[in-house]
CSV table of C-alpha atoms in Angstrom, one decimal:
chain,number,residue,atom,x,y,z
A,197,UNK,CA,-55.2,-21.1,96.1
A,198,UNK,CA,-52.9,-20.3,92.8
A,199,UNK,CA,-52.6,-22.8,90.0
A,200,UNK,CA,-50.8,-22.3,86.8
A,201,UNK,CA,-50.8,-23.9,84.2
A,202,UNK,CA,-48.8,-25.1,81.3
A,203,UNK,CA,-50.2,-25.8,78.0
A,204,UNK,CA,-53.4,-24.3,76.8
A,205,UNK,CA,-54.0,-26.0,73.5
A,206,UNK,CA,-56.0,-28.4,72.7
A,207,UNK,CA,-58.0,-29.9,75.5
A,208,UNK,CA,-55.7,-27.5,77.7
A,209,UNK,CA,-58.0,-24.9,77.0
A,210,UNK,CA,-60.7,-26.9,78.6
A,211,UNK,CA,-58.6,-27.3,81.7
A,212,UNK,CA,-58.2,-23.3,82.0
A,213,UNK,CA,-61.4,-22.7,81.5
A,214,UNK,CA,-62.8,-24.5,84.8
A,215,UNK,CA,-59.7,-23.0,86.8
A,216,UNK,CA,-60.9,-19.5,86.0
A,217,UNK,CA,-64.5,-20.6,86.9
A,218,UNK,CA,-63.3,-21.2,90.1
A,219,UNK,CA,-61.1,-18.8,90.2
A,220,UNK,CA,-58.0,-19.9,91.0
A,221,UNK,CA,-56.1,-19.7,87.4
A,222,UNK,CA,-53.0,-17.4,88.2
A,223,UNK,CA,-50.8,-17.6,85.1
A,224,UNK,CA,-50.3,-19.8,81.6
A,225,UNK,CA,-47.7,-20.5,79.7
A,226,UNK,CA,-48.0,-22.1,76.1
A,227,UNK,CA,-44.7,-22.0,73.4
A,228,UNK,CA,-47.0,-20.7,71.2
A,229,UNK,CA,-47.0,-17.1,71.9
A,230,UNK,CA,-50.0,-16.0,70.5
A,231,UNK,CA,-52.1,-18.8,72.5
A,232,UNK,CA,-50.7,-17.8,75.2
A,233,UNK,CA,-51.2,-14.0,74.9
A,234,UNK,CA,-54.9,-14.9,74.0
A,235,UNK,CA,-55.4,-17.0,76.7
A,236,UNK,CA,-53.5,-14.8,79.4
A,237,UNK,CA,-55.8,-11.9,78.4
A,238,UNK,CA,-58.8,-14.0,78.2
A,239,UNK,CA,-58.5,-14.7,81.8
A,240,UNK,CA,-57.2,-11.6,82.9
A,241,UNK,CA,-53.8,-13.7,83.9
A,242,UNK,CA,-49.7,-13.3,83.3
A,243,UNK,CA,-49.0,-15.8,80.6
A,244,UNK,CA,-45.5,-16.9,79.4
A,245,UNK,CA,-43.5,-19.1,76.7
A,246,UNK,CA,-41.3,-20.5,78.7
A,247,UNK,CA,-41.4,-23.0,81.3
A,248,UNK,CA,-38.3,-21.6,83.3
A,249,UNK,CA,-39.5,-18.2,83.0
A,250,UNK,CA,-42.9,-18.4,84.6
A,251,UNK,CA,-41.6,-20.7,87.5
A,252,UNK,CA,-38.9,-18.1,88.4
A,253,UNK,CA,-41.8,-14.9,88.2
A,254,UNK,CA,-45.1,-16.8,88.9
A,255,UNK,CA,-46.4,-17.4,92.3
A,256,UNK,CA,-48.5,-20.5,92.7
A,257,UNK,CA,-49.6,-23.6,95.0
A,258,UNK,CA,-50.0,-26.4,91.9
A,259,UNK,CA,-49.6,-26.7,88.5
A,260,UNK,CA,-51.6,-28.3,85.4
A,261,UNK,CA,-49.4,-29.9,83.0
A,262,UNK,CA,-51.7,-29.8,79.6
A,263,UNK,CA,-48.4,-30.5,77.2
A,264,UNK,CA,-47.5,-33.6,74.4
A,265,UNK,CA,-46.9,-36.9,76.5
A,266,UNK,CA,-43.2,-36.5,75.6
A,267,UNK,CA,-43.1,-33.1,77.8
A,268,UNK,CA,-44.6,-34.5,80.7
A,269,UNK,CA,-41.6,-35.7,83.0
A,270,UNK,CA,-39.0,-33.0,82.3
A,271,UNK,CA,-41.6,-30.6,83.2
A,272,UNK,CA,-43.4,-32.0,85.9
A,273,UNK,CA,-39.8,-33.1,87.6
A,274,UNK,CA,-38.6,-29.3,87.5
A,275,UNK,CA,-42.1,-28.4,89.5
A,276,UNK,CA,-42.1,-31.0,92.0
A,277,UNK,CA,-38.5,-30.1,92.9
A,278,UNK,CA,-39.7,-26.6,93.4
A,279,UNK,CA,-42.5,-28.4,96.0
A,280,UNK,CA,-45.5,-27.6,94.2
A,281,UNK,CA,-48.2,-30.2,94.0
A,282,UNK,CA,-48.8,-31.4,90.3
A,283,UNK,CA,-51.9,-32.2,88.1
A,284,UNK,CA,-50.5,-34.0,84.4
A,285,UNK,CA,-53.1,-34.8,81.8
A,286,UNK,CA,-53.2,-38.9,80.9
A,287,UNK,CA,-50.8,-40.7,80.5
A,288,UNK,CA,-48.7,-39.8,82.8
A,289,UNK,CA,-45.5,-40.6,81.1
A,290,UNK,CA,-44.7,-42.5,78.3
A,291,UNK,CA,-42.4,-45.1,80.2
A,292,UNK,CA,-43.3,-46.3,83.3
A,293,UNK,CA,-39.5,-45.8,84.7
A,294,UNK,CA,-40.1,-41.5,84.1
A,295,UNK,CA,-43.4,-42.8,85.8
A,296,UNK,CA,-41.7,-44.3,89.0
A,297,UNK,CA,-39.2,-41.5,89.3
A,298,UNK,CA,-41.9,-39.0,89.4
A,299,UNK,CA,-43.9,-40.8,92.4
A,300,UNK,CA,-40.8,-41.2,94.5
A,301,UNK,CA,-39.8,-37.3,93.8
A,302,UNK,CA,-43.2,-36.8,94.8
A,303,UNK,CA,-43.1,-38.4,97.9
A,304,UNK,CA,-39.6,-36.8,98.8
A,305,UNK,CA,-40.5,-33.6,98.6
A,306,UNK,CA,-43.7,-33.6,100.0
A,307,UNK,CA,-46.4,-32.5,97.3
A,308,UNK,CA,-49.4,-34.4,95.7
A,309,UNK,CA,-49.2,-35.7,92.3
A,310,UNK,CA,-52.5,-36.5,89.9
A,311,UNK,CA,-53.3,-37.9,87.0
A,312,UNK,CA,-56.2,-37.0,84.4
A,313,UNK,CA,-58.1,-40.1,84.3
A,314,UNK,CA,-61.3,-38.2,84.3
A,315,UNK,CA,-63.9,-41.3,83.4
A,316,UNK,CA,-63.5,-41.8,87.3
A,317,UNK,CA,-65.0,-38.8,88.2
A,318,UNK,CA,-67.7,-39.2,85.6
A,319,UNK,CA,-71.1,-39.6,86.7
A,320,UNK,CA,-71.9,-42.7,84.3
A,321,UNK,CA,-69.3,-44.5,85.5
A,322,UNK,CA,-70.0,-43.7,89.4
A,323,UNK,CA,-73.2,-45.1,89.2
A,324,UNK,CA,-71.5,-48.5,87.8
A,325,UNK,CA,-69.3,-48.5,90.3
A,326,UNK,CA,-72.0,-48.3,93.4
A,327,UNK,CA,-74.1,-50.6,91.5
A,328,UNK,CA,-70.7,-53.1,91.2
A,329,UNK,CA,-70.0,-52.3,95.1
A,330,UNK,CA,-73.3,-52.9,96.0
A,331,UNK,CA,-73.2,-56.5,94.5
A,332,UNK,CA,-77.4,-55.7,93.3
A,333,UNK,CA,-77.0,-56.9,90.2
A,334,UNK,CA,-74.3,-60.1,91.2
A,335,UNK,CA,-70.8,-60.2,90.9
A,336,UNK,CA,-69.0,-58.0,88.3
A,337,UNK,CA,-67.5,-60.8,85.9
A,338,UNK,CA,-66.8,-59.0,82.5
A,339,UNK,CA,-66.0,-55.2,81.1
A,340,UNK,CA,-66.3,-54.3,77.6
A,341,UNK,CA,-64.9,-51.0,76.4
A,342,UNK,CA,-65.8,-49.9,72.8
A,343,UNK,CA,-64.2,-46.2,72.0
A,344,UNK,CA,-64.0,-45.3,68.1
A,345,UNK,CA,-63.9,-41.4,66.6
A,346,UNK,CA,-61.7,-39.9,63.9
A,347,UNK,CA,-58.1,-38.8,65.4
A,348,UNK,CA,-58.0,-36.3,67.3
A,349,UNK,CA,-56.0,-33.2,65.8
A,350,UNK,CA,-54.0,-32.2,68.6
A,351,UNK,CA,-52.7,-35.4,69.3
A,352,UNK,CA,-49.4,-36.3,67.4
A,353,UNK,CA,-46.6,-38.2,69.1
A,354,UNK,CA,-48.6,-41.4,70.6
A,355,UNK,CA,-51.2,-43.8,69.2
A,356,UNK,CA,-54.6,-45.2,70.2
A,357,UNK,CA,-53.3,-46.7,73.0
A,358,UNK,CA,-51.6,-44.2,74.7
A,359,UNK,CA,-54.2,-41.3,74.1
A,360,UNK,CA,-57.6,-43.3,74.2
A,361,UNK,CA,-57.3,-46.9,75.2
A,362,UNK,CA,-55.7,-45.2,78.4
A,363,UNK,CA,-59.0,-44.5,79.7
A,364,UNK,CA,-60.6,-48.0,79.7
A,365,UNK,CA,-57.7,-49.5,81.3
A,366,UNK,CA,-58.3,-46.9,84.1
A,367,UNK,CA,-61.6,-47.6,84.4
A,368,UNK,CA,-61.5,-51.5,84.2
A,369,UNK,CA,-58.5,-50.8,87.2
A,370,UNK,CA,-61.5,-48.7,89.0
A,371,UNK,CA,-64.7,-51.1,88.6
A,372,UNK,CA,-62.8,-54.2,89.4
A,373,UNK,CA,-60.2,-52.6,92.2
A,374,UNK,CA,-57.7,-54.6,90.9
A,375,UNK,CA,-54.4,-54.4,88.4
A,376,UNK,CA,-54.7,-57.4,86.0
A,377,UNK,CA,-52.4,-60.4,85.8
A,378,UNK,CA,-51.8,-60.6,82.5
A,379,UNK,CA,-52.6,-58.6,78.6
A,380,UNK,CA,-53.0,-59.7,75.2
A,381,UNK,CA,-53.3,-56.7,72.5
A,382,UNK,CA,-53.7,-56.5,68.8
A,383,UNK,CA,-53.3,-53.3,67.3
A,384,UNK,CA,-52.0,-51.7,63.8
A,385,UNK,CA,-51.8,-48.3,62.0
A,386,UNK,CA,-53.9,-47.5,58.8
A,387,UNK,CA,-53.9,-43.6,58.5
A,388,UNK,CA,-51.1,-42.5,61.0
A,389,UNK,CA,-47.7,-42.8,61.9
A,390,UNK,CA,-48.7,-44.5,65.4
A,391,UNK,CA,-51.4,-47.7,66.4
A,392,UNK,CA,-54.9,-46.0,65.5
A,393,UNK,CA,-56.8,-49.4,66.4
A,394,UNK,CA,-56.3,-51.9,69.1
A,395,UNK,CA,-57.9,-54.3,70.8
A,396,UNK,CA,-56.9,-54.9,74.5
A,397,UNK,CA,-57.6,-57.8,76.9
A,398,UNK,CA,-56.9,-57.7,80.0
A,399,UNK,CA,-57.2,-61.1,82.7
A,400,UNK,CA,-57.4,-60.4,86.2
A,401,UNK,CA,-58.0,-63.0,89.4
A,402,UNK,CA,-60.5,-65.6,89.1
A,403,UNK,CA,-61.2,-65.3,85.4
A,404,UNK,CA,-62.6,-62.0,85.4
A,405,UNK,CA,-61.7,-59.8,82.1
A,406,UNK,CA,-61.8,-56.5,80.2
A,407,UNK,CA,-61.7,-56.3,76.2
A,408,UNK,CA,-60.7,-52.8,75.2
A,409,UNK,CA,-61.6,-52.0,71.6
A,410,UNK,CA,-60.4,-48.2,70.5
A,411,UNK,CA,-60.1,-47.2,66.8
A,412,UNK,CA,-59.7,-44.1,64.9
A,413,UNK,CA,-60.9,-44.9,61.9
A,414,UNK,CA,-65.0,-44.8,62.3
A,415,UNK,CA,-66.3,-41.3,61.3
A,416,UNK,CA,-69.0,-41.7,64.4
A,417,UNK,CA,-68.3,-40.8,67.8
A,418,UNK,CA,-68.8,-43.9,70.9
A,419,UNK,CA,-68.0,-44.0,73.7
A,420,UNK,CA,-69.5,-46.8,75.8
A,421,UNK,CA,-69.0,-49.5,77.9
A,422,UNK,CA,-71.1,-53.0,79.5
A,423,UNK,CA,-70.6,-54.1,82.6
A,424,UNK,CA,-71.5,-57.9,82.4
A,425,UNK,CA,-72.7,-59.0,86.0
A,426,UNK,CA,-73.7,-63.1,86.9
A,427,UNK,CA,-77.4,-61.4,87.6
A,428,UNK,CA,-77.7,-58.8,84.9
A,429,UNK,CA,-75.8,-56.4,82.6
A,430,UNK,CA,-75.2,-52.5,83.5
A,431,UNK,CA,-74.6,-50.7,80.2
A,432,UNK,CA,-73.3,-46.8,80.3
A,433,UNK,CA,-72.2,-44.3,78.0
A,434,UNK,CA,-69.8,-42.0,78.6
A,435,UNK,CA,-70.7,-38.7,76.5
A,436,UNK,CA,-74.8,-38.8,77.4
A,437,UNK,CA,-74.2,-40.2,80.9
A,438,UNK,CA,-77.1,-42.7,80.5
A,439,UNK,CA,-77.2,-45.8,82.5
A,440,UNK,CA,-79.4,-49.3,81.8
A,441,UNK,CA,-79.9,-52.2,83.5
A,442,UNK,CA,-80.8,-55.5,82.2
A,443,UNK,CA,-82.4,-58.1,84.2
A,444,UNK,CA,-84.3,-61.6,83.3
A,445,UNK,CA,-87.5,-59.4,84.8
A,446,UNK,CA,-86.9,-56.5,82.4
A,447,UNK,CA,-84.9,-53.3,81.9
A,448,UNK,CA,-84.3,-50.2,84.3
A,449,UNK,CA,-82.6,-46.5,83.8
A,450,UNK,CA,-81.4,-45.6,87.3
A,451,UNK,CA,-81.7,-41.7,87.7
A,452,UNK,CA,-78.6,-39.6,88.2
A,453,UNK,CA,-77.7,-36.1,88.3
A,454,UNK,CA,-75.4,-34.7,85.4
A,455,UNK,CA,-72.1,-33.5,85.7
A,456,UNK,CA,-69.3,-32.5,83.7
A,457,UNK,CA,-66.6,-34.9,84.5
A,458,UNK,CA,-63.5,-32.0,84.1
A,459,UNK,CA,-65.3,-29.6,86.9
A,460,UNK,CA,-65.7,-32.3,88.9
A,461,UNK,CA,-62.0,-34.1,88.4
A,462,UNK,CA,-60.2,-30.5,89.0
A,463,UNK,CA,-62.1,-30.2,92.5
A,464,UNK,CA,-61.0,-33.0,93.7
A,465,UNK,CA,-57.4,-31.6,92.8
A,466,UNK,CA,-58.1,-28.3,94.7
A,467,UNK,CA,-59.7,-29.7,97.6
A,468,UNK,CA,-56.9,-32.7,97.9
A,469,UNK,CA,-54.2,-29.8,97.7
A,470,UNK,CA,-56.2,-27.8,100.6
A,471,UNK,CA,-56.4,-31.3,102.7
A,472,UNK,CA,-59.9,-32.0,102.6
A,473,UNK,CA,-60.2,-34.9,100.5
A,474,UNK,CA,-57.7,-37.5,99.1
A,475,UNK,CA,-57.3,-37.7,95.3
A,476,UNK,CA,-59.6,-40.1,93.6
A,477,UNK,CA,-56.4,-41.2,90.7
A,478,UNK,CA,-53.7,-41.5,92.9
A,479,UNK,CA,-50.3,-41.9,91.2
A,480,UNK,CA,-49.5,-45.3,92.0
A,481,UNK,CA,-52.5,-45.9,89.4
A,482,UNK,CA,-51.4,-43.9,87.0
A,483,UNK,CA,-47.9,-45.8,87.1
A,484,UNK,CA,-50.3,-48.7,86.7
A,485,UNK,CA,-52.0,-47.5,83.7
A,486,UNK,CA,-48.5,-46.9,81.8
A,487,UNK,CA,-47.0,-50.4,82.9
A,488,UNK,CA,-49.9,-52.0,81.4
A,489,UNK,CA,-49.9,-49.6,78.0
A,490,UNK,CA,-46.8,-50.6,77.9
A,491,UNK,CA,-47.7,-54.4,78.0
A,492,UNK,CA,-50.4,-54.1,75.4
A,493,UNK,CA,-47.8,-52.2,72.9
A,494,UNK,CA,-45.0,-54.7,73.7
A,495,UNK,CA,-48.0,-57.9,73.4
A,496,UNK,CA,-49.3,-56.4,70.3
A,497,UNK,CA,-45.5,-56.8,68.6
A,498,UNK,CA,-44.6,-60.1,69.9
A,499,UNK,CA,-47.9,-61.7,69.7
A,500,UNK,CA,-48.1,-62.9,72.8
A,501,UNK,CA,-49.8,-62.2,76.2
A,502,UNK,CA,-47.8,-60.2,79.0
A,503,UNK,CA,-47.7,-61.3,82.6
A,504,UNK,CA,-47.7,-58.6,85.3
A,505,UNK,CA,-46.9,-57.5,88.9
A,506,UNK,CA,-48.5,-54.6,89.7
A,507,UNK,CA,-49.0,-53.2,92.9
C-alpha cells in the first residue's frame, strides 16, 4: 500500500503523520516549498510542489487530499481519472454539483472515494450510537450540538459552517440514520470575512430534531453534544471522550477505551482500499452533508426554512 498525499499544512500535517506511522506515506506535495521539503525529509519521502508533477513521477494506490475547500474537486477529479482511490478532508466540495460529479466519476472508474468526517469514528460518539441502536435508554428524539473556539488560522476561504458546523450535521445524519426534511439557520460574521456563528436546525421524520450551534468568537474550546432520549439523556464530549447518562434513577459513566479519532478514520481508509471493510463516510453522505450546508447558508439569507430531498 502507497498513499500520497497532497497538502501538509495545517491539520494536513496531522494526516501525514498517521500515514508514516503506518507506514504507508510514499510522497507529499505542498505549494509551499519549504513545507514540503520539511515534510518529505521528515518522513524520509519524495515531496513535490506541483500537483501534475507528482502524479506523473509518484507511484501510489490512494491519495489524501489535505488542501483549501476550493482545491478540492479540480484535484480530486484529475486523481480519480488516473483510478486511484481518494481520501478529501470535510467538506467535500463547496457545491454539492462538484459534489455529484465527483461520486459518479468515482463510480465510473472504479475507485473508492471518502470523506473526513472523523466524529464518526470517534469513540464518544460510538458509544452514543450503540446506546441509540440499542434503544436502552428509549427512542433518540433530540440532538444538540454546541462547538465554539477562536478561528482557526489555517482556515480562510469558508465560514463556520462549512469548516465546523460540518461535523454536527454529519453526526446528527449518523445517530439518527437519516437526512432531514427540512433546515432553518441563522448565522452572521463579527470578526471575518465569512459566517463565524450560526445556529442550525435541522427537522427530520416524526418531529425528531438537531440544533447546531457553532461560533468562533468564545476564547474557550467546546466541543460537546446531548443526546435527548424519551427515557434519559446521553451527554458526550468530543475532545475528552467522556460519556454520561442521565436517568430518573440517577447518573452513569459507561467505560470505553480511548482512541484517537484520525488513526482510527485513516484505517478504515486503508483497509476499505485493500477490501476488507467498507468505508464508514461513504460519499453519498458526504454529498449529503454539502446539500444541507448549502441549505443552512441559503436559509440563513432568506430567512426561511429549506425543504429537502436527500437520498
Amino acid at each position: 500500500m502507497k498513499i500520497a498525499q497532497i497538502g501538509v499544512g495545517g491539520w494536513g500535517k496531522n494526516h501525514a503523520r498517521v500515514l508514516s506511522q503506518f507506514g504507508v506515506l510514499t510522497a507529499v506535495c505542498d505549494a509551499d516549498q519549504k513545507r514540503a521539503k520539511e515534510t518529505g525529509e521528515k518522513y524520509g519521502v519524495s515531496y513535490y510542489t506541483s500537483v501534475d508533477s507528482m502524479l506523473k513521477e509518484a507511484q501510489f494506490d490512494g491519495v489524501f487530499i489535505c488542501t483549501p475547500t476550493s482545491t478540492h474537486f479540480d484535484i480530486a477529479s484529475k486523481i480519480i481519472q488516473q483510478k486511484k482511490s481518494v481520501f478529501i478532508e470535510k467538506p467535500m466540495t463547496y457545491e454539492s454539483k462538484q459534489g455529484a460529479t465527483l461520486l459518479e466519476m468515482a463510480k465510473k472508474n472504479g475507485v473508492l472515494l471518502t470523506c473526513g468526517y472523523i466524529e464518526r469514528f470517534n469513540p464518544a460518539v460510538e458509544s452514543v450510537k450503540e446506546l441509540v441502536k440499542s434503544k436502552k435508554y428509549g427512542d433518540l428524539i433530540m440532538l444538540e450540538f454546541h462547538r465554539e473556539n477562536r478561528m482557526p488560522l489555517h482556515i480562510k476561504d469558508v465560514g463556520i459552517i462549512y469548516d465546523t458546523a460540518v461535523h454536527d450535521i454529519d453526526t446528527a445524519m449518523w445517530l439518527f440514520d437519516d437526512t432531514p426534511e427540512v433546515v432553518f439557520a441563522r448565522s452572521g460574521k463579527i470578526r471575518h470575512d465569512h459566517e463565524d456563528f450560526a445556529t442550525i436546525m435541522l427537522g427530520f421524520k416524526d418531529n425528531k430534531v438537531a440544533i447546531i450551534s457553532s461560533n468562533w468568537i468564545t476564547p474557550a474550546r467546546v466541543r460537546h453534544f446531548n443526546a435527548v432520549c424519551t427515557d434519559g439523556i446521553i451527554s458526550a464530549d468530543f475532545i475528552s471522550q467522556e460519556v454520561r447518562i442521565e436517568k430518573d434513577s440517577g447518573s452513569e459513566i459507561p467505560r470505553k477505551e480511548k482512541a484517537e479519532p484520525l488513526t482510527v478514520e485513516i484505517r478504515n481508509f486503508l483497509d476499505s482500499v485493500e477490501g476488507k471493510e467498507s468505508l464508514r463516510v461513504r460519499p453519498e453522505d458526504a454529498l449529503n452533508v454539502t446539500r444541507i450546508a448549502e441549505a443552512a447558508l441559503l436559509s440563513s439569507q432568506k430567512g426561511v426554512p429549506i425543504y429537502l430531498e436527500l437520498k
